[in-house]
Amino acid sequence: MGSNKEKSVLWKTLVGVGTAAVSGILGGTGICQAANPFADVPEGHWSYPAVEQLWREGCLKGYPDGLFKGRKTVTRYELAQLIARAMSQGKIQAAHPLVQEYREELDGLGLRLARMEQREDQVQITGNIQFSYRQLSGKAFRKDDCENTLNDLRSRLFITGNIQPNWTYQVMLENNQYFKGKNESGDSDVDAQRLHLDGRLGAAELTAGRYEQVIAKGNFYDDNVDGIQLRWNGEESTLQLSGGKVANLSSFGWNPQPAIADTFFSVEASQKWNDIRFSAGYSHINNVRIEGGLQGNTQVLTAGVGYQQGKWQAQGIFLHGKNQYVEHRGANQNGYVLNLIYGNFAEQQQGTWNLYGAWYDQPAPTVLSHTMNGQYRIDPLHGFRGYMLGGILAIEKNIYGILEYYDLKGEKNHKNGRTLWTEIDFDF
């Protein structure tokens, strides 16, 4: 049956496996956070993030009295139940050492491992349908421009399959329909916008192909690239190396656009200390081509700090950008972004919500392709500053709505550009 020490080690190993499987990196406004599932695991406890994430994904159920009982000795059958739930959710595979170690107990629970092993070769299909509405106003936009009001129906289909243990592939197909009141037919194309491999290479996690690259939490860049990314994720620290070529933006067959830059390299690292996480990064992008703005090679240095306590989150990031073309035309180099979030939004929990806001002061060299829904290229030669207020609500399980308002002003031309953005998302 194994000693208590062995059981404790196996328990910590399994929690680590589940956490790695369900964890994501917060980006953009960082608006995902779930409520406390167990009364005996307070939010300040060291194990709370792992326990909460495993519970949210359905791997942990707790005891009938609603408690976690973390100090209770765990039996092999209880561990087997947790392994079985993780396998049914696709978090670990049948070839994992934990599954082999507990094969007898899993068989005793009625789990047919042969059937689970067969499922590993199957393809999983998930998706997202988003309907959005955008209204632009202010001196930065022409009043008679039909683009000021835009309705968009975006459909995404994710096809994920296993190549071998610890290696998967994913394809993202996308279609966009724009409704401008001009009797337009929309976009009839469905394009493969992403195609990448994901797996482990020694101690690192690797992504290769066309994937979504996020730099400086999306404040500098958030879009597709053709490249390779290596990630080392520790309990308190992370390191990420990325390199490749910037992919085309909105590269659909009906509306091809050239890439806004050529090759790139990026390194980002973070370290957590108590409730505070510090981050830093450096990115170099060659041959940037922004109409009326950045031209030539661009570098950006970033330093950030984030704090989370209960339902509150606060984040700040400093950006130092260099681009000779815009600097010679009066653009500043230093900028910053501040974010504040309050709430307990969890996509699968109806009625949960977040309220959030941000202040931006970003000269042109500090932004290439921003993650925001606001129109930020109102002064592409010098940059912008202003604020955003928003909220997100889980209407039903996997159905949520977002409302955001942006009020931005050009750094030098001082033209206001306001954006009202709403969207409804359906995940399946």
Coordinates of N, CA, C and O in Angstrom, one line a residue, residues 244-319:
G244 N 11.3 34.1 -34.4 CA 10.7 33.7 -35.7 C 10.3 34.9 -36.6 O 11.1 35.9 -36.6
K245 N 9.2 34.9 -37.2 CA 8.7 35.9 -38.1 C 7.3 36.3 -37.8 O 6.5 35.5 -37.6
V246 N 7.1 37.6 -37.8 CA 5.7 38.2 -37.6 C 4.8 37.7 -38.7 O 5.2 37.9 -39.9
A247 N 3.7 37.1 -38.4 CA 2.8 36.6 -39.4 C 1.9 37.8 -40.0 O 1.8 38.8 -39.4
N248 N 1.2 37.5 -41.1 CA 0.3 38.5 -41.7 C -0.8 38.8 -40.7 O -1.3 37.9 -40.0
L249 N -1.3 40.0 -40.7 CA -2.4 40.4 -39.9 C -3.7 40.3 -40.7 O -3.7 40.8 -41.9
S250 N -4.8 39.8 -40.2 CA -6.0 39.7 -40.9 C -5.8 39.1 -42.3 O -6.3 39.6 -43.3
S251 N -5.0 38.0 -42.4 CA -4.6 37.4 -43.6 C -5.7 36.4 -44.2 O -5.4 35.3 -44.3
F252 N -6.9 36.9 -44.4 CA -7.9 36.1 -45.0 C -7.9 36.3 -46.5 O -7.4 37.3 -47.0
G253 N -8.3 35.2 -47.2 CA -8.3 35.2 -48.6 C -8.9 36.4 -49.3 O -8.5 36.9 -50.3
W254 N -10.0 37.0 -48.7 CA -10.7 38.1 -49.3 C -10.1 39.4 -49.0 O -10.4 40.4 -49.5
N255 N -9.1 39.4 -48.0 CA -8.6 40.7 -47.5 C -7.1 40.6 -47.1 O -6.8 40.8 -46.0
P256 N -6.2 40.1 -48.0 CA -4.8 39.9 -47.7 C -4.1 41.2 -47.3 O -4.4 42.2 -48.0
Q257 N -3.3 41.2 -46.3 CA -2.5 42.3 -45.9 C -1.1 41.9 -45.6 O -0.9 40.8 -45.1
P258 N -0.1 42.7 -45.9 CA 1.3 42.3 -45.7 C 1.5 42.4 -44.2 O 0.9 43.1 -43.4
A259 N 2.5 41.6 -43.7 CA 2.9 41.6 -42.3 C 3.4 43.0 -41.9 O 4.0 43.7 -42.8
I260 N 3.2 43.4 -40.7 CA 3.7 44.7 -40.2 C 5.1 44.7 -39.8 O 5.7 45.7 -39.5
A261 N 5.8 43.5 -39.8 CA 7.2 43.5 -39.5 C 7.8 42.2 -40.0 O 7.0 41.3 -40.6
D262 N 9.1 42.0 -39.9 CA 9.8 40.8 -40.4 C 10.1 39.9 -39.2 O 9.3 39.5 -38.5
T263 N 11.4 39.6 -39.0 CA 11.8 38.7 -38.0 C 11.8 39.3 -36.6 O 11.9 40.5 -36.5
F264 N 11.7 38.5 -35.5 CA 11.7 39.0 -34.2 C 12.4 38.0 -33.2 O 12.6 36.8 -33.5
F265 N 12.8 38.6 -32.1 CA 13.3 37.8 -31.0 C 12.8 38.4 -29.7 O 12.7 39.6 -29.5
S266 N 12.4 37.5 -28.7 CA 11.8 38.0 -27.5 C 12.2 37.1 -26.3 O 12.2 35.9 -26.5
V267 N 12.6 37.7 -25.2 CA 12.8 37.0 -24.0 C 12.1 37.7 -22.8 O 12.1 38.9 -22.7
E268 N 11.3 36.9 -22.0 CA 10.6 37.4 -20.9 C 10.8 36.5 -19.7 O 10.8 35.3 -19.8
A269 N 10.9 37.1 -18.5 CA 11.1 36.3 -17.3 C 10.2 36.9 -16.2 O 9.9 38.1 -16.2
S270 N 9.8 36.1 -15.2 CA 9.1 36.6 -14.0 C 9.5 35.8 -12.8 O 9.9 34.7 -12.9
Q271 N 9.3 36.5 -11.7 CA 9.6 35.9 -10.4 C 8.6 36.3 -9.4 O 8.3 37.5 -9.2
K272 N 8.0 35.4 -8.6 CA 7.0 35.7 -7.6 C 7.6 35.7 -6.2 O 8.4 34.9 -5.9
W273 N 7.2 36.7 -5.5 CA 7.6 36.8 -4.1 C 6.4 37.2 -3.3 O 5.8 38.2 -3.4
N274 N 6.0 36.2 -2.4 CA 4.7 36.3 -1.6 C 3.6 36.6 -2.6 O 3.3 35.8 -3.5
D275 N 2.8 37.7 -2.5 CA 1.7 38.0 -3.4 C 2.1 38.9 -4.5 O 1.2 39.3 -5.3
I276 N 3.4 39.1 -4.7 CA 3.8 40.0 -5.7 C 4.6 39.3 -6.8 O 5.5 38.4 -6.5
R277 N 4.4 39.6 -8.1 CA 5.1 39.0 -9.2 C 5.8 40.1 -10.0 O 5.2 41.0 -10.4
F278 N 7.1 39.9 -10.1 CA 7.9 40.9 -10.9 C 8.2 40.2 -12.3 O 8.4 39.0 -12.4
S279 N 8.3 41.1 -13.3 CA 8.6 40.6 -14.6 C 9.5 41.6 -15.4 O 9.5 42.7 -15.1
A280 N 10.2 41.0 -16.4 CA 11.0 41.9 -17.2 C 11.2 41.2 -18.6 O 11.0 40.0 -18.7
G281 N 11.4 42.0 -19.6 CA 11.5 41.4 -20.9 C 12.3 42.3 -21.9 O 12.4 43.5 -21.6
Y282 N 12.7 41.7 -23.0 CA 13.4 42.5 -24.1 C 12.9 41.8 -25.4 O 12.9 40.6 -25.5
S283 N 12.5 42.7 -26.4 CA 12.1 42.2 -27.7 C 12.8 43.1 -28.8 O 12.9 44.3 -28.6
H284 N 13.2 42.4 -29.8 CA 13.7 43.1 -31.0 C 13.0 42.6 -32.2 O 12.9 41.5 -32.5
I285 N 12.4 43.6 -33.0 CA 11.6 43.3 -34.2 C 12.3 44.1 -35.4 O 12.5 45.3 -35.3
N286 N 12.5 43.3 -36.4 CA 13.2 43.9 -37.6 C 12.1 44.4 -38.6 O 11.1 43.8 -38.8
N287 N 12.5 45.5 -39.3 CA 11.8 46.0 -40.5 C 10.3 46.2 -40.2 O 9.5 45.7 -41.0
V288 N 10.0 46.9 -39.2 CA 8.6 47.3 -38.9 C 8.1 48.3 -39.9 O 8.8 49.2 -40.4
R289 N 6.8 48.1 -40.3 CA 6.2 48.9 -41.3 C 4.8 49.2 -40.9 O 3.8 48.5 -41.2
I290 N 4.6 50.3 -40.2 CA 3.3 50.8 -39.8 C 2.9 52.1 -40.6 O 3.7 53.0 -40.6
E291 N 1.8 52.0 -41.3 CA 1.4 53.2 -42.2 C 1.3 54.4 -41.3 O 0.6 54.5 -40.4
G292 N 2.1 55.5 -41.7 CA 2.1 56.7 -40.9 C 2.8 56.7 -39.6 O 2.7 57.7 -38.8
G293 N 3.5 55.5 -39.3 CA 4.1 55.4 -37.9 C 5.4 54.7 -38.0 O 6.3 55.1 -38.7
L294 N 5.6 53.7 -37.2 CA 6.9 53.0 -37.0 C 7.4 52.5 -38.4 O 6.7 52.0 -39.2
Q295 N 8.7 52.8 -38.6 CA 9.4 52.3 -39.8 C 10.8 51.8 -39.3 O 11.5 52.5 -38.6
G296 N 11.2 50.6 -39.8 CA 12.6 50.1 -39.4 C 12.6 49.3 -38.2 O 11.5 48.9 -37.6
N297 N 13.8 49.0 -37.7 CA 14.0 48.1 -36.5 C 13.5 48.8 -35.3 O 13.6 50.0 -35.1
T298 N 12.9 47.9 -34.4 CA 12.3 48.4 -33.1 C 12.7 47.5 -32.0 O 12.7 46.3 -32.1
Q299 N 13.1 48.1 -30.9 CA 13.4 47.4 -29.6 C 12.5 47.9 -28.5 O 12.2 49.1 -28.5
V300 N 12.2 47.0 -27.6 CA 11.4 47.5 -26.4 C 11.9 46.7 -25.2 O 12.1 45.5 -25.2
L301 N 12.2 47.4 -24.1 CA 12.5 46.9 -22.8 C 11.3 47.1 -21.9 O 10.6 48.1 -21.9
T302 N 10.9 46.0 -21.1 CA 9.8 46.1 -20.2 C 10.1 45.7 -18.8 O 11.0 44.8 -18.6
A303 N 9.4 46.3 -17.8 CA 9.6 45.9 -16.4 C 8.2 46.0 -15.8 O 7.5 47.0 -15.9
G304 N 7.7 44.9 -15.2 CA 6.4 44.9 -14.6 C 6.3 44.4 -13.2 O 7.2 43.7 -12.7
V305 N 5.2 44.7 -12.6 CA 4.9 44.2 -11.2 C 3.4 44.0 -11.1 O 2.6 44.7 -11.6
G306 N 3.0 42.9 -10.5 CA 1.6 42.5 -10.3 C 1.4 42.1 -8.9 O 2.2 41.4 -8.2
Y307 N 0.2 42.4 -8.4 CA -0.2 42.1 -7.0 C -1.6 41.5 -7.0 O -2.5 42.1 -7.6
Q308 N -1.8 40.4 -6.3 CA -3.2 39.9 -6.2 C -3.5 39.5 -4.7 O -2.7 38.8 -4.0
Q309 N -4.6 39.9 -4.2 CA -5.1 39.6 -2.9 C -6.6 39.5 -2.9 O -7.3 40.4 -3.1
G310 N -7.1 38.2 -2.7 CA -8.5 38.0 -2.8 C -9.1 38.3 -4.1 O -8.6 37.8 -5.1
K311 N -10.1 39.2 -4.2 CA -10.7 39.5 -5.5 C -10.0 40.7 -6.2 O -10.4 41.0 -7.3
W312 N -9.0 41.2 -5.6 CA -8.3 42.4 -6.1 C -7.1 42.0 -6.9 O -6.3 41.1 -6.4
Q313 N -6.8 42.6 -8.0 CA -5.6 42.5 -8.8 C -5.1 43.8 -9.2 O -6.0 44.6 -9.7
A314 N -3.9 44.1 -9.1 CA -3.3 45.3 -9.6 C -2.0 45.0 -10.4 O -1.2 44.2 -10.0
Q315 N -1.9 45.6 -11.6 CA -0.8 45.4 -12.4 C -0.2 46.7 -13.0 O -1.0 47.6 -13.3
G316 N 1.1 46.7 -13.2 CA 1.7 47.9 -13.8 C 2.9 47.4 -14.6 O 3.6 46.5 -14.3
I317 N 3.1 48.1 -15.8 CA 4.2 47.7 -16.6 C 4.8 49.0 -17.2 O 4.1 49.9 -17.7
F318 N 6.1 49.1 -17.2 CA 6.9 50.2 -17.8 C 7.5 49.7 -19.1 O 8.0 48.6 -19.2
L319 N 7.4 50.5 -20.2 CA 7.9 50.1 -21.5 C 8.9 51.2 -22.0 O 8.5 52.4 -21.9

